[in-house]
mmCIF file of C-alpha atoms in Angstrom:
data_model
loop_
_atom_site.group_PDB
_atom_site.id
_atom_site.type_symbol
_atom_site.label_atom_id
_atom_site.label_comp_id
_atom_site.label_asym_id
_atom_site.label_seq_id
_atom_site.Cartn_x
_atom_site.Cartn_y
_atom_site.Cartn_z
ATOM 1 C CA MET A 87 60.835 3.501 1.085
ATOM 2 C CA THR A 88 60.956 0.879 -1.654
ATOM 3 C CA PRO A 89 63.496 1.785 -4.388
ATOM 4 C CA PHE A 90 61.933 2.536 -7.786
ATOM 5 C CA THR A 91 62.945 3.655 -11.243
ATOM 6 C CA TYR A 92 61.603 6.744 -13.002
ATOM 7 C CA ALA A 93 60.857 7.356 -16.681
ATOM 8 C CA ARG A 94 59.087 10.229 -18.410
ATOM 9 C CA ALA A 95 56.735 9.112 -21.184
ATOM 10 C CA GLU A 96 57.034 10.934 -24.524
ATOM 11 C CA ASP A 97 53.498 10.046 -25.629
ATOM 12 C CA ALA A 98 50.647 7.680 -24.813
ATOM 13 C CA ALA A 99 52.216 4.809 -26.755
ATOM 14 C CA ASP A 100 55.466 5.248 -24.858
ATOM 15 C CA ALA A 101 53.583 5.375 -21.528
ATOM 16 C CA LEU A 102 51.779 2.132 -22.330
ATOM 17 C CA ARG A 103 55.052 0.435 -23.285
ATOM 18 C CA LEU A 104 56.699 1.551 -20.053
ATOM 19 C CA GLY A 105 53.628 0.757 -17.960
ATOM 20 C CA GLN A 106 53.324 -2.930 -18.813
ATOM 21 C CA ALA A 107 55.891 -4.142 -16.278
ATOM 22 C CA ASN A 108 54.560 -5.456 -12.980
ATOM 23 C CA ALA A 109 54.339 -3.007 -10.062
ATOM 24 C CA THR A 110 54.572 0.024 -12.344
ATOM 25 C CA ALA A 111 52.522 3.109 -11.476
ATOM 26 C CA TYR A 112 51.612 6.091 -13.637
ATOM 27 C CA LEU A 113 52.653 9.391 -12.019
ATOM 28 C CA GLY A 114 50.584 12.548 -12.459
ATOM 29 C CA GLY A 115 50.871 15.351 -9.961
ATOM 30 C CA GLY A 116 51.771 12.814 -7.258
ATOM 31 C CA THR A 117 49.583 14.471 -4.631
ATOM 32 C CA ASN A 118 48.215 11.101 -3.520
ATOM 33 C CA LEU A 119 50.673 8.596 -4.947
ATOM 34 C CA VAL A 120 53.708 10.164 -3.267
ATOM 35 C CA ASP A 121 51.886 10.017 0.103
ATOM 36 C CA LEU A 122 51.091 6.348 -0.466
ATOM 37 C CA ILE A 123 54.721 5.574 -1.306
ATOM 38 C CA ARG A 124 56.022 7.553 1.651
ATOM 39 C CA GLU A 125 53.685 5.665 4.007
ATOM 40 C CA THR A 126 54.678 2.343 2.352
ATOM 41 C CA VAL A 127 51.060 1.675 1.402
ATOM 42 C CA ALA A 128 52.111 1.653 -2.262
ATOM 43 C CA LYS A 129 55.372 0.025 -3.276
ATOM 44 C CA PRO A 130 55.828 0.535 -7.035
ATOM 45 C CA SER A 131 59.032 -0.708 -8.623
ATOM 46 C CA ALA A 132 58.772 1.886 -11.396
ATOM 47 C CA LEU A 133 57.078 5.240 -11.973
ATOM 48 C CA VAL A 134 56.075 6.428 -15.427
ATOM 49 C CA ASP A 135 55.585 10.200 -15.543
ATOM 50 C CA VAL A 136 52.560 11.053 -17.744
ATOM 51 C CA THR A 137 52.200 14.730 -16.845
ATOM 52 C CA GLY A 138 53.288 15.821 -20.309
ATOM 53 C CA LEU A 139 50.467 13.945 -22.045
ATOM 54 C CA SER A 140 46.889 14.957 -22.975
ATOM 55 C CA ASN A 141 46.765 18.281 -21.162
ATOM 56 C CA GLU A 142 44.266 20.151 -23.354
ATOM 57 C CA ILE A 143 40.590 21.034 -22.862
ATOM 58 C CA GLU A 144 38.758 20.913 -26.195
ATOM 59 C CA GLU A 145 35.197 21.639 -27.316
ATOM 60 C CA THR A 146 33.163 18.732 -28.675
ATOM 61 C CA GLU A 147 30.158 18.812 -30.951
ATOM 62 C CA GLY A 148 27.009 20.045 -29.292
ATOM 63 C CA GLY A 149 28.626 21.804 -26.380
ATOM 64 C CA GLY A 150 30.525 19.064 -24.551
ATOM 65 C CA LEU A 151 34.157 19.047 -23.480
ATOM 66 C CA MET A 152 37.089 16.656 -23.908
ATOM 67 C CA ILE A 153 39.432 17.038 -20.945
ATOM 68 C CA GLY A 154 42.932 15.594 -21.159
ATOM 69 C CA ALA A 155 43.914 13.378 -18.221
ATOM 70 C CA ALA A 156 46.973 15.531 -17.515
ATOM 71 C CA VAL A 157 45.004 18.775 -17.154
ATOM 72 C CA ARG A 158 45.688 20.311 -13.748
ATOM 73 C CA ASN A 159 42.727 20.674 -11.413
ATOM 74 C CA THR A 160 43.154 24.438 -11.177
ATOM 75 C CA ALA A 161 43.117 24.836 -14.960
ATOM 76 C CA LEU A 162 39.924 22.803 -15.207
ATOM 77 C CA ALA A 163 38.145 24.694 -12.439
ATOM 78 C CA GLU A 164 39.050 28.043 -13.991
ATOM 79 C CA HIS A 165 38.159 27.164 -17.588
ATOM 80 C CA LEU A 166 35.417 29.444 -18.863
ATOM 81 C CA ALA A 167 33.325 26.679 -20.450
ATOM 82 C CA VAL A 168 33.437 24.677 -17.226
ATOM 83 C CA ARG A 169 32.461 27.618 -15.044
ATOM 84 C CA THR A 170 29.565 28.634 -17.289
ATOM 85 C CA ARG A 171 28.255 25.319 -18.683
ATOM 86 C CA PHE A 172 29.248 22.871 -15.904
ATOM 87 C CA PRO A 173 29.561 24.976 -12.727
ATOM 88 C CA VAL A 174 29.048 21.897 -10.543
ATOM 89 C CA LEU A 175 32.422 20.606 -11.675
ATOM 90 C CA SER A 176 34.239 23.864 -11.043
ATOM 91 C CA ARG A 177 32.729 24.182 -7.566
ATOM 92 C CA ALA A 178 33.549 20.580 -6.703
ATOM 93 C CA ILE A 179 37.195 21.057 -7.625
ATOM 94 C CA LEU A 180 37.459 24.289 -5.648
ATOM 95 C CA ALA A 181 35.937 22.538 -2.616
ATOM 96 C CA GLY A 182 38.696 19.906 -2.644
ATOM 97 C CA ALA A 183 42.160 20.293 -1.189
ATOM 98 C CA SER A 184 44.289 23.453 -1.034
ATOM 99 C CA ALA A 185 45.182 25.748 -3.920
ATOM 100 C CA GLN A 186 48.720 24.384 -3.937
ATOM 101 C CA ILE A 187 47.488 20.800 -4.287
ATOM 102 C CA ARG A 188 44.997 21.774 -7.007
ATOM 103 C CA ASN A 189 47.861 23.402 -8.906
ATOM 104 C CA MET A 190 49.732 20.108 -8.948
ATOM 105 C CA ALA A 191 46.976 17.480 -9.128
ATOM 106 C CA THR A 192 45.833 16.125 -12.492
ATOM 107 C CA VAL A 193 42.405 15.020 -13.621
ATOM 108 C CA GLY A 194 43.507 11.436 -14.228
ATOM 109 C CA GLY A 195 45.230 11.269 -10.877
ATOM 110 C CA ASN A 196 42.145 12.600 -9.111
ATOM 111 C CA LEU A 197 40.114 9.705 -10.503
ATOM 112 C CA LEU A 198 42.665 7.183 -9.208
ATOM 113 C CA GLN A 199 43.276 8.547 -5.740
ATOM 114 C CA ARG A 200 42.731 6.046 -2.975
ATOM 115 C CA THR A 201 40.650 6.244 0.210
ATOM 116 C CA ARG A 202 41.808 8.441 3.083
ATOM 117 C CA CYS A 203 40.606 5.855 5.645
ATOM 118 C CA THR A 204 42.882 6.102 8.704
ATOM 119 C CA TYR A 205 43.094 2.326 9.006
ATOM 120 C CA PHE A 206 44.193 2.039 5.376
ATOM 121 C CA TYR A 207 47.165 4.341 6.073
ATOM 122 C CA ASP A 208 48.081 2.709 9.384
ATOM 123 C CA THR A 209 50.492 0.093 8.055
ATOM 124 C CA ASP A 210 51.963 -0.689 11.492
ATOM 125 C CA GLY A 211 48.907 -1.261 13.646
ATOM 126 C CA SER A 212 45.690 -1.832 11.684
ATOM 127 C CA ARG A 213 44.231 -4.633 9.603
ATOM 128 C CA CYS A 214 42.963 -3.505 6.210
ATOM 129 C CA ASN A 215 41.580 -5.700 3.435
ATOM 130 C CA LYS A 216 42.140 -2.914 0.922
ATOM 131 C CA ARG A 217 45.833 -2.757 1.761
ATOM 132 C CA THR A 218 46.373 -6.455 2.579
ATOM 133 C CA PRO A 219 43.593 -8.667 1.154
ATOM 134 C CA GLY A 220 42.198 -11.161 3.628
ATOM 135 C CA SER A 221 43.701 -9.528 6.716
ATOM 136 C CA GLY A 222 40.417 -8.111 8.038
ATOM 137 C CA CYS A 223 38.978 -4.617 8.501
ATOM 138 C CA ASP A 224 39.609 -2.840 11.802
ATOM 139 C CA ALA A 225 37.548 0.120 10.640
ATOM 140 C CA ILE A 226 34.259 -1.769 11.041
ATOM 141 C CA GLU A 227 34.634 -2.023 14.830
ATOM 142 C CA GLY A 228 36.710 1.137 15.079
ATOM 143 C CA PHE A 229 35.962 4.847 14.816
ATOM 144 C CA THR A 230 33.479 4.928 11.930
ATOM 145 C CA ARG A 231 32.300 8.539 11.829
ATOM 146 C CA GLY A 232 33.655 9.178 8.345
ATOM 147 C CA HIS A 233 32.889 5.807 6.811
ATOM 148 C CA ALA A 234 30.361 4.514 4.287
ATOM 149 C CA ILE A 235 26.614 4.151 4.791
ATOM 150 C CA LEU A 236 25.855 2.982 1.227
ATOM 151 C CA GLY A 237 27.342 0.112 -0.784
ATOM 152 C CA ALA A 238 29.762 -1.068 1.908
ATOM 153 C CA SER A 239 30.569 -4.716 2.632
ATOM 154 C CA SER A 240 31.830 -6.877 5.448
ATOM 155 C CA ALA A 241 35.308 -6.491 3.905
ATOM 156 C CA CYS A 242 35.489 -2.677 3.684
ATOM 157 C CA VAL A 243 33.571 0.406 4.796
ATOM 158 C CA ALA A 244 35.937 3.073 3.393
ATOM 159 C CA THR A 245 34.686 6.061 1.424
ATOM 160 C CA HIS A 246 35.945 7.573 -1.818
ATOM 161 C CA PRO A 247 37.697 10.903 -1.108
ATOM 162 C CA SER A 248 37.274 12.835 -4.384
ATOM 163 C CA ASP A 249 35.053 15.888 -4.822
ATOM 164 C CA MET A 250 35.661 16.133 -8.558
ATOM 165 C CA CYS A 251 34.529 12.550 -9.109
ATOM 166 C CA VAL A 252 31.161 13.232 -7.494
ATOM 167 C CA ALA A 253 30.508 15.988 -10.041
ATOM 168 C CA LEU A 254 31.683 13.809 -12.929
ATOM 169 C CA ALA A 255 29.344 11.031 -11.811
ATOM 170 C CA ALA A 256 26.401 13.453 -11.887
ATOM 171 C CA LEU A 257 27.350 14.751 -15.323
ATOM 172 C CA ASP A 258 27.362 11.352 -17.061
ATOM 173 C CA ALA A 259 31.050 11.764 -17.882
ATOM 174 C CA VAL A 260 32.817 9.206 -20.064
ATOM 175 C CA VAL A 261 36.334 7.921 -19.340
ATOM 176 C CA HIS A 262 38.674 7.405 -22.318
ATOM 177 C CA LEU A 263 41.242 4.646 -21.806
ATOM 178 C CA ASP A 264 44.103 3.072 -23.685
ATOM 179 C CA GLY A 265 45.798 -0.240 -22.947
ATOM 180 C CA ARG A 266 47.040 -3.552 -24.258
ATOM 181 C CA GLY A 267 43.728 -4.274 -25.943
ATOM 182 C CA GLY A 268 43.553 -0.844 -27.552
ATOM 183 C CA ALA A 269 41.467 2.243 -26.824
ATOM 184 C CA ARG A 270 38.053 2.014 -25.149
ATOM 185 C CA THR A 271 35.539 4.210 -23.348
ATOM 186 C CA LEU A 272 33.738 3.608 -20.100
ATOM 187 C CA PRO A 273 30.825 5.413 -18.426
ATOM 188 C CA PHE A 274 32.229 7.227 -15.439
ATOM 189 C CA THR A 275 29.773 5.555 -13.090
ATOM 190 C CA GLU A 276 31.262 2.197 -14.048
ATOM 191 C CA LEU A 277 34.908 3.161 -13.414
ATOM 192 C CA HIS A 278 34.984 2.730 -9.642
ATOM 193 C CA ARG A 279 33.978 -0.481 -7.862
ATOM 194 C CA LEU A 280 32.041 -1.162 -4.697
ATOM 195 C CA PRO A 281 34.186 -3.155 -2.244
ATOM 196 C CA GLY A 282 32.399 -6.521 -2.218
ATOM 197 C CA ASP A 283 34.882 -9.242 -1.302
ATOM 198 C CA HIS A 284 37.779 -7.514 -3.076
ATOM 199 C CA PRO A 285 38.196 -3.952 -1.822
ATOM 200 C CA GLU A 286 41.841 -3.984 -2.949
ATOM 201 C CA PHE A 287 40.530 -3.206 -6.462
ATOM 202 C CA ASP A 288 39.361 0.391 -6.598
ATOM 203 C CA THR A 289 38.513 0.503 -10.301
ATOM 204 C CA VAL A 290 37.827 -1.781 -13.266
ATOM 205 C CA LEU A 291 41.000 -0.703 -15.070
ATOM 206 C CA GLU A 292 43.090 -3.477 -16.591
ATOM 207 C CA PRO A 293 46.769 -3.791 -15.586
ATOM 208 C CA GLY A 294 48.790 -1.097 -17.336
ATOM 209 C CA GLU A 295 45.693 0.672 -18.675
ATOM 210 C CA LEU A 296 46.012 4.456 -18.955
ATOM 211 C CA ILE A 297 43.347 7.137 -18.577
ATOM 212 C CA THR A 298 43.809 9.506 -21.519
ATOM 213 C CA ALA A 299 40.817 11.844 -21.229
ATOM 214 C CA ILE A 300 37.465 12.573 -19.590
ATOM 215 C CA GLU A 301 34.572 13.556 -21.823
ATOM 216 C CA LEU A 302 31.687 15.687 -20.648
ATOM 217 C CA PRO A 303 28.722 15.100 -22.972
ATOM 218 C CA PRO A 304 26.483 18.072 -23.830
ATOM 219 C CA LEU A 305 23.940 18.710 -21.084
ATOM 220 C CA SER A 306 22.068 21.966 -21.547
ATOM 221 C CA PHE A 307 20.623 22.220 -18.052
ATOM 222 C CA ALA A 308 24.013 21.561 -16.406
ATOM 223 C CA ALA A 309 24.364 25.367 -16.363
ATOM 224 C CA ASN A 310 21.893 25.161 -13.446
ATOM 225 C CA SER A 311 24.054 22.955 -11.260
ATOM 226 C CA THR A 312 25.983 23.197 -8.031
ATOM 227 C CA TYR A 313 28.096 21.282 -5.519
ATOM 228 C CA ARG A 314 27.750 21.452 -1.754
ATOM 229 C CA LYS A 315 30.238 19.873 0.632
ATOM 230 C CA VAL A 316 29.560 19.381 4.343
ATOM 231 C CA ARG A 317 32.730 18.877 6.366
ATOM 232 C CA ASP A 318 34.056 19.354 9.874
ATOM 233 C CA ARG A 319 35.838 22.593 8.982
ATOM 234 C CA ALA A 320 35.709 24.975 6.038
ATOM 235 C CA SER A 321 39.392 24.602 5.252
ATOM 236 C CA TYR A 322 41.075 21.529 3.727
ATOM 237 C CA ALA A 323 38.943 18.593 4.891
ATOM 238 C CA PHE A 324 37.240 15.601 3.298
ATOM 239 C CA ALA A 325 33.451 15.474 2.945
ATOM 240 C CA LEU A 326 31.205 13.983 5.549
ATOM 241 C CA VAL A 327 28.499 14.351 2.900
ATOM 242 C CA SER A 328 28.526 16.123 -0.449
ATOM 243 C CA ILE A 329 25.945 16.678 -3.174
ATOM 244 C CA ALA A 330 26.457 17.324 -6.879
ATOM 245 C CA ALA A 331 23.210 18.192 -8.652
ATOM 246 C CA ALA A 332 21.785 19.697 -11.850
ATOM 247 C CA LEU A 333 18.114 20.500 -12.231
ATOM 248 C CA GLU A 334 15.818 21.355 -15.167
ATOM 249 C CA ILE A 335 12.336 22.683 -14.406
ATOM 250 C CA GLU A 336 9.567 23.546 -16.855
ATOM 251 C CA ASP A 337 6.289 25.093 -15.664
ATOM 252 C CA GLY A 338 6.940 23.989 -12.105
ATOM 253 C CA VAL A 339 7.600 20.364 -13.123
ATOM 254 C CA ILE A 340 10.994 18.639 -12.934
ATOM 255 C CA LYS A 341 11.843 17.814 -16.523
ATOM 256 C CA ASP A 342 15.227 16.284 -15.769
ATOM 257 C CA VAL A 343 17.728 15.975 -12.918
ATOM 258 C CA ARG A 344 21.192 14.646 -12.139
ATOM 259 C CA ILE A 345 22.368 13.858 -8.606
ATOM 260 C CA ALA A 346 25.453 12.223 -7.145
ATOM 261 C CA LEU A 347 26.567 11.871 -3.533
ATOM 262 C CA GLY A 348 30.018 11.987 -1.972
ATOM 263 C CA GLY A 349 31.337 10.983 1.455
ATOM 264 C CA VAL A 350 28.812 8.150 1.795
ATOM 265 C CA ALA A 351 30.143 5.247 -0.267
ATOM 266 C CA HIS A 352 33.213 3.456 -1.577
ATOM 267 C CA LYS A 353 32.673 5.188 -4.942
ATOM 268 C CA PRO A 354 30.960 8.370 -6.103
ATOM 269 C CA TRP A 355 27.306 7.449 -5.583
ATOM 270 C CA ARG A 356 24.886 8.204 -8.410
ATOM 271 C CA ALA A 357 21.514 8.853 -6.754
ATOM 272 C CA SER A 358 19.392 7.070 -9.348
ATOM 273 C CA LYS A 359 16.480 6.394 -6.962
ATOM 274 C CA ALA A 360 16.206 10.047 -6.077
ATOM 275 C CA GLU A 361 16.369 11.029 -9.726
ATOM 276 C CA ALA A 362 13.620 8.593 -10.677
ATOM 277 C CA ALA A 363 11.412 9.874 -7.845
ATOM 278 C CA LEU A 364 11.845 13.470 -8.995
ATOM 279 C CA ARG A 365 11.459 13.295 -12.787
ATOM 280 C CA GLY A 366 8.030 14.426 -13.908
ATOM 281 C CA GLY A 367 7.025 15.560 -10.437
ATOM 282 C CA PRO A 368 6.611 18.951 -8.784
ATOM 283 C CA ALA A 369 9.600 21.020 -7.787
ATOM 284 C CA THR A 370 8.584 21.276 -4.139
ATOM 285 C CA GLU A 371 10.345 20.760 -0.837
ATOM 286 C CA GLU A 372 8.031 17.818 -0.113
ATOM 287 C CA ALA A 373 9.078 16.144 -3.362
ATOM 288 C CA PHE A 374 12.754 16.808 -2.674
ATOM 289 C CA LEU A 375 12.464 15.203 0.765
ATOM 290 C CA ALA A 376 10.611 12.176 -0.613
ATOM 291 C CA ALA A 377 13.360 11.683 -3.156
ATOM 292 C CA ALA A 378 16.033 11.935 -0.477
ATOM 293 C CA VAL A 379 14.201 9.381 1.692
ATOM 294 C CA ALA A 380 13.968 7.015 -1.295
ATOM 295 C CA GLU A 381 17.702 7.279 -1.964
ATOM 296 C CA MET A 382 18.679 6.630 1.647
ATOM 297 C CA ALA A 383 16.283 3.702 2.197
ATOM 298 C CA ASP A 384 19.124 1.174 1.857
ATOM 299 C CA ALA A 385 21.618 3.056 4.023
ATOM 300 C CA ALA A 386 23.336 0.865 6.599
ATOM 301 C CA PRO A 387 25.025 3.068 9.219
ATOM 302 C CA LEU A 388 27.756 1.940 11.564
ATOM 303 C CA ARG A 389 28.147 2.850 15.216
ATOM 304 C CA ASP A 390 29.384 6.411 14.707
ATOM 305 C CA ASN A 391 27.980 7.546 11.344
ATOM 306 C CA GLY A 392 24.203 7.250 11.512
ATOM 307 C CA PHE A 393 24.014 11.062 11.467
ATOM 308 C CA LYS A 394 25.020 10.921 7.787
ATOM 309 C CA ILE A 395 21.554 9.685 6.808
ATOM 310 C CA ALA A 396 19.758 12.750 8.118
ATOM 311 C CA LEU A 397 22.585 15.019 6.982
ATOM 312 C CA THR A 398 22.381 13.695 3.435
ATOM 313 C CA LYS A 399 18.637 14.184 3.317
ATOM 314 C CA ARG A 400 18.793 17.771 4.612
ATOM 315 C CA THR A 401 21.658 18.704 2.321
ATOM 316 C CA LEU A 402 19.983 17.245 -0.758
ATOM 317 C CA VAL A 403 16.713 19.069 -0.013
ATOM 318 C CA ALA A 404 18.620 22.352 0.467
ATOM 319 C CA VAL A 405 20.639 21.941 -2.751
ATOM 320 C CA LEU A 406 17.590 21.085 -4.841
ATOM 321 C CA GLY A 407 15.705 23.990 -3.315
ATOM 322 C CA ASP A 408 18.489 26.384 -4.287
ATOM 323 C CA LEU A 409 18.568 25.057 -7.838
ATOM 324 C CA ALA A 410 14.780 25.254 -8.118
ATOM 325 C CA GLY A 411 14.929 28.862 -7.010
ATOM 326 C CA ALA A 412 17.608 29.624 -9.579
ATOM 327 C CA ALA A 413 15.519 28.013 -12.320
ATOM 328 C CA ALA A 414 12.373 29.962 -11.428
#
């Protein structure tokens, strides 16, 4: 393990001051970062502990929520306003990891976790452009069952592992940041990057930039929302495919909809094509299937993961059907 120093930030300003040095990493619950350090995938020279910062959940005007980046996943999933007004988020969190990990993991850390691609973690025997830029990607010709079918590139086919992030993408969340250039906000869907030629960059964060909060804007029909995760086993496992969706129906017509997909891309995938196909149309199984087909039209499966296309379509139709029934 690479030696590193440790400092506990007193406030955001202190964290930013400590975080400006090269090879410094912010430490939340450590449920992913510690694994990366132990496996020598990450080699920070310094850790800045930010678990004492921004750990409140506050109401915003109109019914939204401001969630501090240091809020623990369990606390967020159990919060009454989340369970009643944004149930998709609560269900996504509870679908991810074990209770012990959720008790430790923070919201900010969840956003910044890295892919669980086996080749990414295999530092001794596999080439990985995400870990070592320009070295190649052994995953493409390897075992690809769990890899991306949307938005991948010739440099990387890894998928994003988070369940929470899929729900946040569907809910039009906003990321609050602070850094050298001052505070700024960013639509959640713009936080994570597709791999392109530089899969080593997971997000658009600037060096030393700190996530301070996640904002959920008011969304009245988010009360009719859910998250479904399809995985190899019901216990602790990453998604093969997951769906986060919220649906508003009026007189049998889809007034509005939010959909995001997990397990299929390098980032949480906002299903904008499916949403566009559904708005203003009938809330029928035929319409749900047509929307799913439209979203998956650009899917590019690898040798072992073509089943994800049909699985995504079936799961999306089932989720939308359940929400339509609840709205009736």
